[in-house]
Amino acid sequence: MKSFAGRLLAWHARHGRHDLPWQRDRSPYCVWVSEIMLQQTQVATVLGYFERFMQRFPSVHALAAAPVDEVLHLWSGLGYYARARNLHRAAGLLVARHAGEFPWTVDEVASLPGIGRSTAGAILAQSRDLPCAILDGNVKRVLTRHRRIAGWPDAPAVQKLLWPLAEALTPAARAGDYAQAIMDLGATLCTRASPRCGECPVHEDCAAHAQGEQALYPTPRPKKALPVRTTTFLLLKRGDGALLLERRPPSGIWGGLWGFPEATQGRGPEEICARYGLAAIGETRALPPLTHTFTHFRLDITPLALDVTERGVVCMESPDLLWYNAAAPAAIGLARPVQDLLRAQE
Ligand code: SF4
C-alpha cells in the first residue's frame, strides 16, 4: 500500500478542488487571508468576501495602510470580528518588522496576532512548500477517524497525540499539495455527518471505517450550558429616517464595530438622548427581540425604537457617532444583529 500522503496526493490530483480563488495566487499573503476567512466559515460564504477583500487590499502593505473601519466594513456579516482586527494588526507588524515579507518559520508566523500553529503551518506549506503540519478542524476529523483517537481533539492530552501524528504524515516534498489534499478530504469526503468512505483514498487502513464507527469520531466538545446575557439596543430615529450609531470600544464583543446605543442601568433612553442633545418624540416602542450566540454566551437583545429630533449640534461632531442613512450607507463595520435591525427599518 502506498503511503498515507502518497494516496492523498494521487486522489487530490484527480478529485481535489483546484479552482478556488486563493489557489490561483499562492503567495503567503493570499493564503493567509483565505485561511483566516475559512476559520469557522464555509467556502461558499468566503468566496465573495475574499474577492472583495483582495480587490481592496491586494497586498499586506495595502492592508496595513487602511483604516481598521474599512477592514471591518469588508468583514461585516462574516462574524468573529477579532479575525479582521487581528489581520489588520498583523499586517502592521509585518510591514514594521519584516518590510511586509512573511517570516519563514512556524514559530515566527505563529507569533503574529490571530495566527495559531495550524494556520502558520498552512501558510508556510501552501505558499512555500515547507513541510509544516496542519491540524485544522477538517484534519482533526480525518486523523481521529483514521486512527480512532478518542477524546475531544482540542483537549491537551489529545493534541499531544494529534500533532506528532500530523507531523509524521506530512511528506518532505509537496507539503503544500498535501495540506490542500487533507483539508479537502475532510471538507468533501470525510464530512461530519455522512462520510463517503467508499470513495476515500485512505479507507483501506481507516480504523473507524473498519469498525463502522465513523460517527463516534471526533469526540464532541464536552457540553456546557451557555450563560445568557441581556442587553437593550436603542434605535434612535431622526425625522429623515437616519438612525444613530455609536462606535463600540476597541475590545470586548464587536470591538471597533458600530452599533446602536445600549441602554444599561443608569443609561436609559432619557440619559442617552440628553447626552447626545436629542429630544424624544413620543414613547419608546418595543421591537421583536433577537438572540445572538457567541462561543461563550448567548446574548438576548431587546430593541427599542424611539423617534427623536436634534436640539442643536451637541456632540454629533464626535468621530464615534454617526447618523446611519440606509439610502447612502457609510462604509463601516456592523455586527450581524445591527445589520438585521437596520435592514428591518428600511
Ligand atoms: S474512510 Fe471514511 S472515515 Fe476514514 S478517513 Fe476516509 S472518509 Fe473518513
Coordinates of C-alpha atoms and ligand atoms in Angstrom, one line a residue:
M1 CA 0.0 0.0 0.0
K2 CA 1.3 3.5 -0.8
S3 CA 2.0 5.9 2.0
F4 CA -0.9 7.9 3.5
A5 CA 0.4 11.1 1.9
G6 CA 1.0 9.4 -1.5
R7 CA -2.6 8.2 -1.6
L8 CA -3.9 11.6 -0.7
L9 CA -1.8 13.3 -3.3
A10 CA -2.9 10.9 -6.0
W11 CA -6.6 11.4 -5.0
H12 CA -6.2 15.2 -4.8
A13 CA -4.7 15.4 -8.3
R14 CA -7.8 13.8 -9.8
H15 CA -10.6 14.8 -7.5
G16 CA -9.5 17.8 -5.3
R17 CA -10.5 21.4 -5.7
H18 CA -8.0 23.4 -7.8
D19 CA -10.0 26.4 -8.9
L20 CA -10.7 28.3 -5.7
P21 CA -9.6 32.0 -5.9
W22 CA -6.9 31.6 -3.2
Q23 CA -5.4 28.6 -5.1
R24 CA -4.5 30.8 -8.1
D25 CA -2.1 33.0 -6.2
R26 CA -0.3 31.1 -3.5
S27 CA 1.6 34.0 -2.0
P28 CA 1.8 33.9 1.8
Y29 CA -0.5 37.0 1.9
C30 CA -3.2 35.4 -0.2
V31 CA -3.1 32.1 1.6
W32 CA -3.1 33.9 5.0
V33 CA -6.2 35.9 4.2
S34 CA -8.0 32.8 2.9
E35 CA -7.0 30.7 5.9
I36 CA -8.3 33.3 8.3
M37 CA -11.6 33.7 6.5
L38 CA -12.1 30.0 6.3
Q39 CA -11.8 29.6 10.0
Q40 CA -15.4 29.0 11.2
T41 CA -16.8 29.8 7.8
Q42 CA -17.8 27.7 4.8
V43 CA -16.0 28.0 1.4
A44 CA -19.2 29.1 -0.4
T45 CA -19.6 32.1 2.0
V46 CA -16.0 33.0 1.9
L47 CA -15.7 33.3 -1.9
G48 CA -17.4 36.7 -2.3
Y49 CA -15.8 38.2 0.8
F50 CA -12.3 37.0 -0.3
E51 CA -12.6 38.5 -3.8
R52 CA -13.8 41.9 -2.4
F53 CA -11.1 41.9 0.3
M54 CA -8.3 41.2 -2.2
Q55 CA -9.5 43.7 -4.6
R56 CA -9.5 46.4 -2.0
F57 CA -6.3 45.2 -0.1
P58 CA -4.2 43.5 -2.8
S59 CA -1.1 43.4 -0.6
V60 CA 0.0 43.3 3.0
H61 CA 1.1 47.0 2.6
A62 CA -2.4 48.0 1.4
L63 CA -4.0 46.2 4.3
A64 CA -1.6 47.8 6.8
A65 CA -2.2 51.3 5.5
A66 CA -6.0 51.0 5.5
P67 CA -8.2 52.3 8.4
V68 CA -9.4 49.4 10.6
D69 CA -13.0 50.7 10.0
E70 CA -12.7 49.8 6.3
V71 CA -11.3 46.4 7.1
L72 CA -14.3 45.7 9.4
H73 CA -16.7 47.1 6.8
L74 CA -15.5 44.5 4.3
W75 CA -15.8 41.8 7.0
S76 CA -19.3 42.8 8.0
G77 CA -21.5 39.6 8.1
L78 CA -18.6 37.1 8.3
G79 CA -18.7 37.2 12.1
Y80 CA -15.8 36.6 14.5
Y81 CA -14.6 40.1 14.0
A82 CA -11.4 39.6 16.1
R83 CA -10.2 37.8 13.0
A84 CA -10.4 41.1 11.0
R85 CA -8.8 43.2 13.7
N86 CA -6.0 40.7 14.1
L87 CA -5.4 40.6 10.3
H88 CA -5.1 44.4 10.3
R89 CA -2.8 44.4 13.4
A90 CA -0.6 41.6 12.0
A91 CA -0.3 43.4 8.6
G92 CA 1.0 46.4 10.5
L93 CA 3.6 44.3 12.3
L94 CA 4.7 42.5 9.1
V95 CA 5.3 45.9 7.5
A96 CA 7.0 47.4 10.6
R97 CA 9.2 44.4 11.5
H98 CA 9.6 42.4 8.3
A99 CA 9.3 45.0 5.5
G100 CA 6.0 43.3 4.5
E101 CA 7.5 39.9 4.0
F102 CA 6.3 36.8 5.8
P103 CA 8.8 35.1 8.1
W104 CA 10.0 31.6 7.2
T105 CA 9.4 29.6 10.5
V106 CA 6.2 28.4 12.1
D107 CA 7.1 30.0 15.4
E108 CA 7.7 33.4 13.9
V109 CA 4.5 33.3 11.8
A110 CA 2.5 31.9 14.8
S111 CA 3.7 34.9 16.9
L112 CA 1.6 37.2 14.8
P113 CA -1.9 38.2 16.1
G114 CA -4.6 35.7 15.2
I115 CA -2.3 33.1 13.7
G116 CA -2.1 29.8 15.6
R117 CA 0.2 26.9 14.9
S118 CA -2.0 25.2 12.4
T119 CA -2.7 28.4 10.4
A120 CA 1.1 29.2 10.4
G121 CA 1.7 25.6 9.1
A122 CA -1.0 26.0 6.4
I123 CA 0.5 29.3 5.2
L124 CA 4.1 28.1 5.0
A125 CA 3.2 24.7 3.5
Q126 CA 0.9 26.1 0.8
S127 CA 2.9 29.2 -0.1
R128 CA 6.4 27.9 0.2
D129 CA 6.1 24.1 0.2
L130 CA 7.8 23.9 3.6
P131 CA 7.0 20.5 5.3
C132 CA 4.8 22.1 8.1
A133 CA 2.0 20.1 9.6
I134 CA -1.6 21.5 9.9
L135 CA -4.3 20.5 12.3
D136 CA -7.5 22.4 11.5
G137 CA -11.0 21.1 12.0
N138 CA -11.0 19.0 8.8
V139 CA -7.7 17.4 9.5
K140 CA -8.6 16.6 13.1
R141 CA -11.7 14.8 11.8
V142 CA -9.7 12.7 9.3
L143 CA -7.0 11.8 11.7
T144 CA -9.2 11.0 14.7
R145 CA -11.3 8.7 12.5
H146 CA -8.3 7.1 10.6
R147 CA -6.6 6.2 13.9
R148 CA -9.7 6.0 16.2
I149 CA -8.4 8.6 18.5
A150 CA -11.0 9.3 21.2
G151 CA -11.4 12.4 23.3
W152 CA -12.2 16.0 22.3
P153 CA -9.5 16.9 19.7
D154 CA -8.8 20.3 21.4
A155 CA -8.1 18.7 24.8
P156 CA -4.4 19.0 25.6
A157 CA -4.0 15.2 26.0
V158 CA -5.5 14.6 22.6
Q159 CA -3.5 17.4 21.0
K160 CA -0.3 15.6 22.2
L161 CA -1.3 12.7 20.1
L162 CA -2.6 14.5 17.1
W163 CA 0.3 16.9 16.5
P164 CA 3.0 14.3 16.3
L165 CA 0.8 12.2 14.0
A166 CA 0.1 15.2 11.7
E167 CA 3.8 15.9 11.6
A168 CA 4.7 12.3 10.9
L169 CA 2.2 12.1 8.0
T170 CA 3.3 15.3 6.3
P171 CA 5.6 14.5 3.4
A172 CA 9.0 16.2 3.0
A173 CA 8.2 17.1 -0.6
R174 CA 4.9 18.6 -2.0
A175 CA 3.8 19.7 1.5
G176 CA 1.6 22.4 0.1
D177 CA -0.4 20.0 -2.1
Y178 CA -0.6 17.6 0.8
A179 CA -2.0 20.3 3.1
Q180 CA -4.7 21.1 0.5
A181 CA -5.4 17.4 -0.1
I182 CA -6.0 16.5 3.6
M183 CA -8.1 19.6 4.1
D184 CA -10.1 18.8 1.0
L185 CA -10.6 15.2 2.1
G186 CA -12.1 16.4 5.4
A187 CA -14.3 19.0 3.6
T188 CA -15.6 16.9 0.8
L189 CA -15.5 13.2 1.7
C190 CA -14.8 12.7 5.4
T191 CA -17.6 15.1 6.3
R192 CA -19.1 15.3 9.8
A193 CA -22.5 13.8 9.1
S194 CA -22.1 11.5 6.1
P195 CA -18.6 10.4 5.2
R196 CA -18.3 8.8 1.8
C197 CA -15.8 6.2 2.8
G198 CA -16.2 4.2 -0.5
E199 CA -14.5 7.0 -2.4
C200 CA -11.9 7.7 0.2
P201 CA -8.3 7.1 -0.7
V202 CA -7.3 6.0 2.8
H203 CA -10.3 3.8 3.6
E204 CA -8.3 0.5 3.5
D205 CA -6.5 1.3 6.7
C206 CA -9.0 3.6 8.3
A207 CA -9.8 2.2 11.8
A208 CA -13.1 4.0 12.2
H209 CA -14.3 2.8 8.8
A210 CA -13.2 -0.8 9.6
Q211 CA -15.3 -0.7 12.8
G212 CA -18.2 1.2 11.3
E213 CA -17.6 3.8 14.0
Q214 CA -17.2 7.0 11.8
A215 CA -20.0 8.7 13.7
L216 CA -18.1 8.3 17.0
Y217 CA -15.1 10.5 15.9
P218 CA -14.1 13.1 16.6
T219 CA -15.4 13.1 20.1
P220 CA -17.6 16.3 20.5
R221 CA -16.6 19.1 22.8
P222 CA -17.9 18.5 26.4
K223 CA -21.2 20.2 26.7
K224 CA -21.7 23.3 28.9
A225 CA -24.9 25.3 29.1
L226 CA -24.2 28.7 27.6
P227 CA -24.7 31.6 30.0
V228 CA -27.2 34.1 28.9
R229 CA -26.6 37.9 28.9
T230 CA -29.2 40.5 28.0
T231 CA -29.0 44.0 26.5
T232 CA -31.3 46.7 25.1
F233 CA -30.5 48.4 21.8
L234 CA -31.9 51.9 21.3
L235 CA -32.9 52.6 17.8
L236 CA -33.0 56.5 17.8
K237 CA -34.5 57.6 14.6
R238 CA -34.4 61.1 13.2
G239 CA -37.1 62.7 11.0
D240 CA -35.2 61.8 7.8
G241 CA -35.1 58.1 8.8
A242 CA -31.4 58.1 9.8
L243 CA -30.5 56.0 12.9
L244 CA -27.9 56.9 15.5
L245 CA -24.9 54.6 15.7
E246 CA -22.0 54.6 18.2
R247 CA -18.6 53.1 17.6
R248 CA -18.0 50.3 20.2
P249 CA -14.9 50.3 22.3
P250 CA -11.9 48.5 20.6
S251 CA -12.0 45.5 22.9
G252 CA -14.9 43.3 24.0
I253 CA -17.7 41.9 21.9
W254 CA -18.0 43.5 18.4
G255 CA -14.9 45.6 19.3
G256 CA -14.5 48.6 16.9
L257 CA -17.7 47.8 15.1
W258 CA -20.6 50.3 15.0
G259 CA -23.9 49.6 16.9
F260 CA -26.9 51.1 18.5
P261 CA -26.5 52.9 21.8
E262 CA -27.1 50.3 24.5
A263 CA -29.4 51.1 27.5
T264 CA -27.9 50.0 30.7
Q265 CA -28.5 50.7 34.4
G266 CA -28.2 54.5 34.7
R267 CA -28.1 54.9 31.0
G268 CA -31.7 54.7 29.8
P269 CA -33.3 56.4 26.7
E270 CA -33.6 59.7 28.6
E271 CA -29.9 59.8 29.6
I272 CA -28.7 58.8 26.1
C273 CA -30.9 61.5 24.5
A274 CA -29.7 64.1 26.9
R275 CA -26.1 63.2 26.4
Y276 CA -26.4 63.4 22.6
G277 CA -28.5 66.6 22.5
L278 CA -31.6 64.8 21.3
A279 CA -35.3 65.3 22.2
A280 CA -37.6 62.3 22.2
I281 CA -40.9 62.5 20.3
G282 CA -43.4 60.2 21.9
E283 CA -42.7 56.9 23.7
T284 CA -40.3 54.1 23.1
R285 CA -41.7 51.2 21.1
A286 CA -40.6 47.6 21.7
L287 CA -39.5 45.7 18.5
P288 CA -39.3 41.9 18.2
P289 CA -36.4 40.6 20.4
L290 CA -33.4 38.8 18.9
T291 CA -30.8 36.4 20.1
H292 CA -27.2 36.2 19.1
T293 CA -25.0 33.3 20.1
F294 CA -21.3 33.8 20.7
T295 CA -18.9 31.0 21.5
H296 CA -19.1 31.6 25.3
F297 CA -22.5 33.1 25.9
R298 CA -25.9 33.9 24.4
L299 CA -27.0 37.5 24.1
D300 CA -30.7 38.2 24.3
I301 CA -31.4 41.6 22.7
T302 CA -34.4 43.8 23.3
P303 CA -34.6 46.5 20.6
L304 CA -36.5 49.7 21.5
A305 CA -37.4 52.3 18.8
L306 CA -37.7 56.0 19.6
D307 CA -38.2 59.0 17.3
V308 CA -36.0 61.9 18.1
T309 CA -35.1 65.4 16.9
E310 CA -31.7 67.2 17.4
R311 CA -31.7 70.1 19.8
G312 CA -28.6 71.6 18.4
V313 CA -25.2 70.3 17.3
V314 CA -24.2 69.0 20.7
C315 CA -21.9 66.1 20.1
M316 CA -22.6 65.0 16.5
E317 CA -19.1 66.0 15.7
S318 CA -17.7 63.1 17.7
P319 CA -15.8 60.6 15.5
D320 CA -17.5 57.8 17.4
L321 CA -21.1 58.8 16.5
L322 CA -22.9 58.9 13.2
W323 CA -26.4 59.1 11.7
Y324 CA -26.7 56.0 9.5
N325 CA -28.7 56.6 6.4
A326 CA -29.8 53.3 4.7
A327 CA -30.1 55.1 1.3
A328 CA -26.4 56.1 1.4
P329 CA -24.8 53.7 3.9
A330 CA -21.5 54.6 5.5
A331 CA -18.5 52.2 4.9
I332 CA -18.3 50.9 8.4
G333 CA -18.3 47.5 10.2
L334 CA -21.6 46.4 11.6
A335 CA -22.4 43.4 13.8
R336 CA -24.9 41.0 12.4
P337 CA -27.8 41.8 14.7
V338 CA -27.3 45.5 14.0
Q339 CA -27.3 44.8 10.2
D340 CA -30.5 42.8 10.6
L341 CA -32.2 45.6 12.6
L342 CA -31.1 48.3 10.1
R343 CA -32.5 46.2 7.3
A344 CA -35.8 45.8 9.1
Q345 CA -36.1 49.5 9.4
E346 CA -35.7 50.2 5.7
Ligands
SF4_1 S1 -12.5 6.0 5.3 FE1 -14.2 7.3 5.9 S2 -13.9 7.8 8.0 FE2 -12.0 7.0 7.2 S3 -10.9 8.8 6.6 FE3 -11.9 8.1 4.8 S4 -13.9 9.2 4.7 FE4 -13.0 9.4 6.8

